[in-house]
Coordinates of C-alpha atoms in Angstrom, one line a residue:
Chain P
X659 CA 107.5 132.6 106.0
X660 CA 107.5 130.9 102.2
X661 CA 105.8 127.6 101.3
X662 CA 108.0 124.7 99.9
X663 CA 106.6 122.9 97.4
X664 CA 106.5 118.9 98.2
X665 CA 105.8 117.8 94.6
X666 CA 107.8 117.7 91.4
X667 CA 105.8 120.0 89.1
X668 CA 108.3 122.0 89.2
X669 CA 110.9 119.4 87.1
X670 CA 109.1 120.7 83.8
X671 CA 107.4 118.9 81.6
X672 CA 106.9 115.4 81.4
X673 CA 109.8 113.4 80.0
X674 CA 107.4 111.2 78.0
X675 CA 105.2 113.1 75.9
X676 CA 102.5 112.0 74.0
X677 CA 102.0 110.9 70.9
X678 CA 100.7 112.4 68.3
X679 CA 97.0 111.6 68.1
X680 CA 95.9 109.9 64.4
X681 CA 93.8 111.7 62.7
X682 CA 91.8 109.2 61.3
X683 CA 91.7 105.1 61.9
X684 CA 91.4 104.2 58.8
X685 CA 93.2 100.9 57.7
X686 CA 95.8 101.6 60.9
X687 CA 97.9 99.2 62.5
X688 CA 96.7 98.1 65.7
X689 CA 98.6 97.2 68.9
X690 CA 96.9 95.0 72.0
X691 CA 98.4 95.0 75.1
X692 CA 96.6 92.7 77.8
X693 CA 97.2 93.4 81.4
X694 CA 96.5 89.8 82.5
X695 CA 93.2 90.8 84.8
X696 CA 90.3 88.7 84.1
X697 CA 88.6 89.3 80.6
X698 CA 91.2 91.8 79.6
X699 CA 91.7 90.1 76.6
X700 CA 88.4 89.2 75.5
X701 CA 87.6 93.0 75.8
X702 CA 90.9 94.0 73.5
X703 CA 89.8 91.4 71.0
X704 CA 86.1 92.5 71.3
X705 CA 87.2 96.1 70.4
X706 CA 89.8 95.5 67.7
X707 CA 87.0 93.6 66.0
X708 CA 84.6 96.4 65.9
X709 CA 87.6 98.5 64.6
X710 CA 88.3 96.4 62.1
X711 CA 84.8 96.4 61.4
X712 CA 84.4 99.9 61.3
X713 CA 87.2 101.4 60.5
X714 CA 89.5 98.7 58.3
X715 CA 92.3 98.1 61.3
X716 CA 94.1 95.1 61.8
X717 CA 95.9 94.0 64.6
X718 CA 99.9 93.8 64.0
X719 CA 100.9 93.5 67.6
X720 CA 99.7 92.1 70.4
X721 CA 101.6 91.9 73.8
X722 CA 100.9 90.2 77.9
X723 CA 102.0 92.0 80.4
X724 CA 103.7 90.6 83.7
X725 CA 101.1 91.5 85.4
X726 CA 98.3 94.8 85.9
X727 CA 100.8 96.1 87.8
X728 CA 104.0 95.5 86.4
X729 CA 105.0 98.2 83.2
X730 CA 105.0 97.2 79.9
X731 CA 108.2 95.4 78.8
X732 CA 110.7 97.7 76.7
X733 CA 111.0 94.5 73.9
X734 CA 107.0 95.0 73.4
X735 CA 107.1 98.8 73.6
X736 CA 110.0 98.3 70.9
X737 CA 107.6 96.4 68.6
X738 CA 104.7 98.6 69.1
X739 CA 106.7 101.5 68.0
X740 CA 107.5 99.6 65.0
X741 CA 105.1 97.6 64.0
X742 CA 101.5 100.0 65.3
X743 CA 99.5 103.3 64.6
X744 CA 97.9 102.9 67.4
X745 CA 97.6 100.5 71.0
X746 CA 95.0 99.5 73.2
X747 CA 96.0 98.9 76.7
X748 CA 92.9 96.8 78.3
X749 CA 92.1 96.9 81.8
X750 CA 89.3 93.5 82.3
X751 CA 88.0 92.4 85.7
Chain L
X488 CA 113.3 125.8 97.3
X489 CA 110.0 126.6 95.9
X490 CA 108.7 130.4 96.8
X491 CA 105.2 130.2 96.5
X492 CA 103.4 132.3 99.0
X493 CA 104.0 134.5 102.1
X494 CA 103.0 134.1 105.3
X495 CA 103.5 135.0 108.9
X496 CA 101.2 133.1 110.8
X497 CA 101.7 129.8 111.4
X498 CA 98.2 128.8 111.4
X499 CA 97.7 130.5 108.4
X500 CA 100.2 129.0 107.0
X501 CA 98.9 125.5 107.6
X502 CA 95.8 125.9 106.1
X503 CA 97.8 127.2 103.0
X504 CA 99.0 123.9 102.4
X505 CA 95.3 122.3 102.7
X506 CA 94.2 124.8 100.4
X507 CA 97.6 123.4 98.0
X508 CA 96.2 120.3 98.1
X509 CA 99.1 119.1 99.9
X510 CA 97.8 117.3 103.0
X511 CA 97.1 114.0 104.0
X512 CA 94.2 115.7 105.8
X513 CA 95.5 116.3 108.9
X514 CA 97.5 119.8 109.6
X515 CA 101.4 119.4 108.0
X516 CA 104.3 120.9 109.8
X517 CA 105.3 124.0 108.0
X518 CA 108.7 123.6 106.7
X519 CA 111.6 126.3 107.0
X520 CA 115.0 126.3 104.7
X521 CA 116.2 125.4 108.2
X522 CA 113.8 122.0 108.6
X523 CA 114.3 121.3 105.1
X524 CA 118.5 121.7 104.9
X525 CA 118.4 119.8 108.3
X526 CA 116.6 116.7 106.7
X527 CA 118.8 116.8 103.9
X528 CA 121.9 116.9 106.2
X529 CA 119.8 113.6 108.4
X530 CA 119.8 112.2 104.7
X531 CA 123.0 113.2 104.1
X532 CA 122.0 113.8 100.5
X533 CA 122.1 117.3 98.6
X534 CA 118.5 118.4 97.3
X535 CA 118.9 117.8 93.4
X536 CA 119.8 113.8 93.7
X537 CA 117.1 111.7 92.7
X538 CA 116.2 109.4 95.4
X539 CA 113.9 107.3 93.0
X540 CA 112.0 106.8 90.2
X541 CA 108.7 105.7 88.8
X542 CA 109.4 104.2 85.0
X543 CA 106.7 105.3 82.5
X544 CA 104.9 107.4 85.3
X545 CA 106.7 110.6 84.4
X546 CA 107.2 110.4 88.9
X547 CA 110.4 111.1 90.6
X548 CA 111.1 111.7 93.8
X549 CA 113.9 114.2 94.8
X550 CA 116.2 114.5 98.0
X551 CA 114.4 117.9 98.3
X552 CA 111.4 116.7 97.8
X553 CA 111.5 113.6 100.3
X554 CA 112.7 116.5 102.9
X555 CA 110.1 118.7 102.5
X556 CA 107.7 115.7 102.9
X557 CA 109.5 114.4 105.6
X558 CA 109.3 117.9 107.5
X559 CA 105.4 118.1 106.6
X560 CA 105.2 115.1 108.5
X561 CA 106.7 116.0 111.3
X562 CA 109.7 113.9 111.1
X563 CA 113.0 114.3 112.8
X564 CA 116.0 114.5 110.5
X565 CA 117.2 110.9 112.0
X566 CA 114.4 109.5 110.4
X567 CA 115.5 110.6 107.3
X568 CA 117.8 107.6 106.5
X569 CA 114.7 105.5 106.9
X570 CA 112.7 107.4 104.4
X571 CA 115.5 106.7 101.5
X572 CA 115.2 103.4 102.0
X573 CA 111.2 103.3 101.6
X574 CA 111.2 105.4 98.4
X575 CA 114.0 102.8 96.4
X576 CA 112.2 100.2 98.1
X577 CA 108.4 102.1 96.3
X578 CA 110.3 102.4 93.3
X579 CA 112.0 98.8 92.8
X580 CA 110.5 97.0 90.3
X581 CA 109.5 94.3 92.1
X582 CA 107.7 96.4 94.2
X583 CA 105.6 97.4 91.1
X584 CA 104.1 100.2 92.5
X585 CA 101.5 101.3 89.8
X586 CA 99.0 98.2 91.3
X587 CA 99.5 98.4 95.2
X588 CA 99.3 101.9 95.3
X589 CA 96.1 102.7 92.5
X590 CA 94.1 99.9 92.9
X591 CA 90.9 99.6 94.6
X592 CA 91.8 97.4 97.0
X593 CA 93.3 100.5 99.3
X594 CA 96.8 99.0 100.3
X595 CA 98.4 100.2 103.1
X596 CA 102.2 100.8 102.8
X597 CA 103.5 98.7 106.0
X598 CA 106.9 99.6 106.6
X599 CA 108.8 96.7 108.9
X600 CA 112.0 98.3 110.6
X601 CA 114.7 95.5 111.6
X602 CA 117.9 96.0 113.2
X603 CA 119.8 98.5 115.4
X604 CA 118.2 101.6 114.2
X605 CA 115.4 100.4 115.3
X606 CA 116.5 101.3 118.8
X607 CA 118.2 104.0 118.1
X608 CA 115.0 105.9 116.6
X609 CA 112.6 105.0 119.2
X610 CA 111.1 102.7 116.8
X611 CA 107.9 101.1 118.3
X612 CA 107.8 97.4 118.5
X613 CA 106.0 96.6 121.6
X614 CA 102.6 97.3 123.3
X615 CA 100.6 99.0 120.3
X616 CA 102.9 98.8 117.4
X617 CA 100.7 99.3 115.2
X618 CA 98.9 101.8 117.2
X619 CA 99.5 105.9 118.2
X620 CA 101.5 107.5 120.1
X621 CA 105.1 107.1 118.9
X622 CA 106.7 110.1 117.1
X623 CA 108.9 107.8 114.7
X624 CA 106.1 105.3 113.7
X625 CA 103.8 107.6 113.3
X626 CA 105.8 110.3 111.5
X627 CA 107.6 107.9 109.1
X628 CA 104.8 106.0 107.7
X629 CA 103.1 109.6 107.7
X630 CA 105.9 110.6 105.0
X631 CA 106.3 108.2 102.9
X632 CA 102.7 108.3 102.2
X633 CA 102.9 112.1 101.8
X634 CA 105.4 111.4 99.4
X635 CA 103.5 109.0 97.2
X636 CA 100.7 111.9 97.3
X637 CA 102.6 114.8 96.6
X638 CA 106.1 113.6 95.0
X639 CA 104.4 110.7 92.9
X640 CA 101.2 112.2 92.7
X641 CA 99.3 109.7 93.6
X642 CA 96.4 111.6 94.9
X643 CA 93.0 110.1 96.3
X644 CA 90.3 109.8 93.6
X645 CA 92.8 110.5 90.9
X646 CA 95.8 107.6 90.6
X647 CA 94.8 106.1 94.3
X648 CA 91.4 104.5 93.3
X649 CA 90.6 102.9 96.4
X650 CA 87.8 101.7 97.0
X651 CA 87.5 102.3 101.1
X652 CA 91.5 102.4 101.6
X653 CA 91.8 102.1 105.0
X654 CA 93.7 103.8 108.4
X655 CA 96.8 102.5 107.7
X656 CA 97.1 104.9 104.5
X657 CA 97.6 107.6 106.7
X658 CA 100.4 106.2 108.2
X659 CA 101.9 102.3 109.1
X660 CA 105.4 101.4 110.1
X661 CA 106.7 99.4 113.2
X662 CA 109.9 97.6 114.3
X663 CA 110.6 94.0 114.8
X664 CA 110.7 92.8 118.7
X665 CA 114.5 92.1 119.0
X666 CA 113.7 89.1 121.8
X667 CA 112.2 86.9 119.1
X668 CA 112.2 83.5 118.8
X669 CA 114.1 83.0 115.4
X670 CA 116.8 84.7 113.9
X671 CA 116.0 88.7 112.9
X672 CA 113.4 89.3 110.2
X673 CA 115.8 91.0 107.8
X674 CA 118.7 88.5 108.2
X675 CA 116.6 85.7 107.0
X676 CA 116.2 88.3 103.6
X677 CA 119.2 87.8 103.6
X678 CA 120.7 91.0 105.6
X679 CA 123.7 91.2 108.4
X680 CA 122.3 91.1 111.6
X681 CA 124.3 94.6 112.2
X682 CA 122.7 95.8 109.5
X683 CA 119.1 97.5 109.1
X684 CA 116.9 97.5 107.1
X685 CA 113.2 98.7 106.1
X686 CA 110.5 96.4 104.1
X687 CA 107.9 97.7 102.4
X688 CA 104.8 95.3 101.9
X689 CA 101.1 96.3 100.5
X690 CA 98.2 95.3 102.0
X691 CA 94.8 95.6 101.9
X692 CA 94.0 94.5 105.4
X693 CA 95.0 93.5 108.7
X694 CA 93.3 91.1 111.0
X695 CA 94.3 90.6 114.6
X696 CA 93.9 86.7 115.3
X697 CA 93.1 85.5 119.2
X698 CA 94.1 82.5 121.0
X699 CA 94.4 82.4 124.1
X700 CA 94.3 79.0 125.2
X701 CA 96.9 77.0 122.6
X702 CA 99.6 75.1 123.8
X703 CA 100.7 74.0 120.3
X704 CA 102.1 75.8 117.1
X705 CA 99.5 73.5 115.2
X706 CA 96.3 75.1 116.9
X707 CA 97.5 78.8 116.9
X708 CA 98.9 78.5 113.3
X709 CA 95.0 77.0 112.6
X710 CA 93.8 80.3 113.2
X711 CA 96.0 82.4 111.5
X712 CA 95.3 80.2 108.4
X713 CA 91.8 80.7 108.2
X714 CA 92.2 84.4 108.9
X715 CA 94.5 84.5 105.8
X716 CA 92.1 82.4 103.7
X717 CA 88.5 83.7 104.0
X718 CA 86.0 83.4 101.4
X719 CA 86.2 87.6 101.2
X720 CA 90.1 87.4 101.1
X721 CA 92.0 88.8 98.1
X722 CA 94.2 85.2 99.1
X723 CA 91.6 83.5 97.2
X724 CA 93.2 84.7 93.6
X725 CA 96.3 83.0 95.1
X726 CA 100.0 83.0 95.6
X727 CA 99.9 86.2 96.7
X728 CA 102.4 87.0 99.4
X729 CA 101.1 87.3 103.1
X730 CA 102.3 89.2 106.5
X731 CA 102.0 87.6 109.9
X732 CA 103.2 89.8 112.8
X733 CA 103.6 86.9 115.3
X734 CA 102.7 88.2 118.9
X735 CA 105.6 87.4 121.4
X736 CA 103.0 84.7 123.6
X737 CA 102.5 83.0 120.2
X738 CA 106.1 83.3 119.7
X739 CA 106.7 81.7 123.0
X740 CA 104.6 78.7 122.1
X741 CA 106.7 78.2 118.8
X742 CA 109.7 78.4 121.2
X743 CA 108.8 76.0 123.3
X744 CA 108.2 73.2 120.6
X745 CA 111.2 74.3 118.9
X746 CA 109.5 75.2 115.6
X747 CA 111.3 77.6 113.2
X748 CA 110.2 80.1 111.3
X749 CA 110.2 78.0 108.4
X750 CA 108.5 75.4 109.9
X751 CA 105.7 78.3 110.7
X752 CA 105.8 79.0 106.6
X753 CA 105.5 74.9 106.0
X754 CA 102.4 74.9 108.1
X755 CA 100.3 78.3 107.0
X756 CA 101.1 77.0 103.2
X757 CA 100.1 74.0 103.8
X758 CA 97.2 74.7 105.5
X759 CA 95.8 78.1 103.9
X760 CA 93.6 76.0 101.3
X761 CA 89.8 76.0 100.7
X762 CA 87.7 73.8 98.7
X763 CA 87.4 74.6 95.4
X764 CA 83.5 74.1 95.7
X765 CA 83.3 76.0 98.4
X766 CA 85.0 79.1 96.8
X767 CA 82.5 78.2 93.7
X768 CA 79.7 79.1 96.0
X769 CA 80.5 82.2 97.0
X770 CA 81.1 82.8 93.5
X771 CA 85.1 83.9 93.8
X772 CA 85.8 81.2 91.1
X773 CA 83.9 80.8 88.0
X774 CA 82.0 77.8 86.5
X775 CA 79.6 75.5 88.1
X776 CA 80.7 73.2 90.8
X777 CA 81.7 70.1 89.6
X778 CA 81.9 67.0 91.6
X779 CA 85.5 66.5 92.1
X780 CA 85.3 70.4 93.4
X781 CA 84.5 68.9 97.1
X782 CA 87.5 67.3 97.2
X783 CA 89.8 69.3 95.3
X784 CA 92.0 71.9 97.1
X785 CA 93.2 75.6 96.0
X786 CA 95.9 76.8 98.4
X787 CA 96.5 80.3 99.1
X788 CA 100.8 80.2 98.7
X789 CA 103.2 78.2 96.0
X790 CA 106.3 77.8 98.7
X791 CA 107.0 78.9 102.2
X792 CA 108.8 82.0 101.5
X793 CA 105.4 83.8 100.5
X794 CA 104.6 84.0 104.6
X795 CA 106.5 87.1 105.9
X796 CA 107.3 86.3 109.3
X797 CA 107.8 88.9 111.8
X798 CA 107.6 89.1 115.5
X799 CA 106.4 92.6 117.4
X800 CA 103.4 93.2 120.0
X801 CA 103.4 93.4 123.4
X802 CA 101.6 91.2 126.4
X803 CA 98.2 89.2 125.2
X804 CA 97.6 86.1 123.3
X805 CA 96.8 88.3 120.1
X806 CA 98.7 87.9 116.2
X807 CA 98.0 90.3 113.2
X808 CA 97.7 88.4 109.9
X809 CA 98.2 91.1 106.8
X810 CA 96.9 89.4 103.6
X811 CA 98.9 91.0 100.7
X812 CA 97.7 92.5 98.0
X813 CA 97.6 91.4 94.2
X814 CA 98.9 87.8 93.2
X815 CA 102.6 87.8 92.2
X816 CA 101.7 91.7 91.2
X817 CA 104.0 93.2 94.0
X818 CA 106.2 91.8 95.8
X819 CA 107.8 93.0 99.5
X820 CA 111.2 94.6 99.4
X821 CA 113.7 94.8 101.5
X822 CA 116.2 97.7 101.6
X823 CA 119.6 98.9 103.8
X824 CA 119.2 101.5 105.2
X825 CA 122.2 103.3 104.9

């Protein structure tokens, strides 16, 4: 008898890497993307301040969500490629 | 197929798969190449196709994989047809399936089977529908949630962050009552009353609702409102949608007084409302009460369509109201099953 495997490891690796982690946040771009839960944004904007505060960011992008649930629309993930270092997804409640 | 390990005994080879990881917690049916090609065949589907897809989740779920789920489950290879239905319907992106199937409010995956192959599967839609002891119900629903565990890796503690979850994870799926007193389930989605189809709805809880005594739509829809619109009821974000599984002695009183099934949807909407003061209280809104929050009404639903109507249950004077999960976050989808 052999096992069968029910998951998908075995398609590789994932198809959506990473990216490459900044090495420093120093005067970077920053993306916000609000998932629309209670607070969310508050928190985002809570954090890019102390960013900025900290570490000279500023926020180029920010984006809403449909919904918690719903993935991020391809328009915003366009502008976040182009226009961010780095993106803050908050999760508020 | 995936050689892993070898085994001879059966047992053995059970709790090989708990110690994989790859159980619901109860024991899994060892597959064989001969289970697996025979669910492929049921599928009619070769193993590489991709049945569907999770966007941005790096999750897919395979024709093999479904099978080997499916035979883990103990499903028959008839079933199979069913199960390609549930994973486009898991994978649409209305369904949204990142929310209903991480969050912590534990959604069951209710599968609703309408139409012919209903029947033809032994598809439960009687006396304990949503109850044991049907191979098909219980199997199917089994699958599909091994699938979402193994296939889209949605694992407890890990991407499902329920809270409590509840007994319907393990497995939920029932057919509609064919003697019904409106027009098939699926046909009012829109569907050929030939055809059949499988809906997939989260939700975070089911209630059985009682009345024995109403003559009247108006008193036993009552009920079913203020079981859908609690204080403690994820309805109170609003316009989420909602499941009611009408039993057939309810249906019977809609009959008689000629109400439709949209004039079932009119009512709930317009009667699943609380007080906005009242909701202040129990602290599910924010902000202090004002006074024009006595009088002022939140309602649970925007238009009639949010009330999923569906009849199934067998004798007793009992109704299941589902309330869904999540706002406009998810919605229900309903699929052919080809």
């Amino acid at each position: 008898m052999k096992m069968f495997d029910p998951t998908t490891k075995r398609m590789g690796p994932p198809r959506l890497p990473l990216a490459p982690r900044p090495a420093s946040l120093h005067g970077l771009r920053l993306g916000l993307v609000d998932n629309r839960k209670v607070n969310s944004a508050t928190i985002l904007e809570k954090i890019a301040d102390r960013l900025a505060a900290k570490h000279g960011t500023r926020v180029s992008v920010r984006d809403m969500k449909r919904s918690p649930s719903h993935e991020i629309d391809a328009n915003a993930v366009a502008a976040l490629k182009r226009d961010a270092d780095l993106v803050i997804s908050g999760v508020g409640d | 197929m995936s050689e892993i390990d070898q085994a001879t005994d059966p047992a053995a080879m059970i709790e090989a798969y708990y110690d994989a990881g790859w159980t619901d917690g109860l024991p899994v049916v060892p597959p064989s190449d001969t289970s697996v090609a025979a669910m492929l065949a049921g599928a009619k589907l070769r193993g590489d196709v991709t049945v569907g897809e999770i966007h941005g989740r790096n999750a897919v779920v395979t024709a093999e994989s479904l099978a080997i789920n499916a035979v883990m489950a103990g499903c028959r290879p008839e079933y199979a047809p069913v199960l390609v239905a549930a994973v486009k319907s898991l994978c649409h992106p209305d369904f949204a399936y990142h929310g209903p199937a991480s969050s912590t409010g534990g959604s069951a995956m209710v599968l609703i089977v309408s139409g012919p192959i209903a029947t033809e599967l032994g598809i439960n839609s009687g006396h304990n529908a949503f109850g044991q002891g049907h191979r098909a119900n219980a199997t199917i629903g089994r699958a599909v949630r091994l699938i979402m565990m193994n296939a889209l890796n949605t694992k407890p503690g890990f991407l499902d962050r329920a809270t409590f979850g509840n007994p319907g994870k393990y497995s939920f799926c029932f057919a509609e009552r064919e003697d019904t007193a409106w027009e098939p389930f699926h046909v009012s989605r829109g569907f050929g009353a030939d055809e059949s189809t499988l809906t997939l709805y989260a939700s975070n809880s089911l209630q059985q609702v009682y009345n024995q005594l109403a003559a009247t739509p108006e008193a036993v829809l009552r009920c079913y409102a203020d079981a859908l619109y609690n204080l403690g009821s994820p309805n109170v974000y609003g316009f989420n949608q909602s499941l009611v599984v009408m039993g057939f002695e309810h249906a019977d009183v809609m009959r008689a007084n000629r109400w439709s099934r949209r004039d079932v949807q009119t009512f709930l909407m317009e009667h699943c409302r609380r007080r906005v003061a009242d909701l202040k209280r129990a602290a599910r809104l924010p902000d202090d009460i004002a006074p024009e929050d006595e009088t002022t009404w939140r309602y649970a639903f925007e238009s009639p369509d949010d009330l999923l109507i569906v009849c199934a249950g067998g004798a007793g004077s009992w109704s299941a109201v589902l309330p869904g999960w999540g706002k406009k976050w998810t919605r229900a989808i309903t699929t052919r099953i080809e």
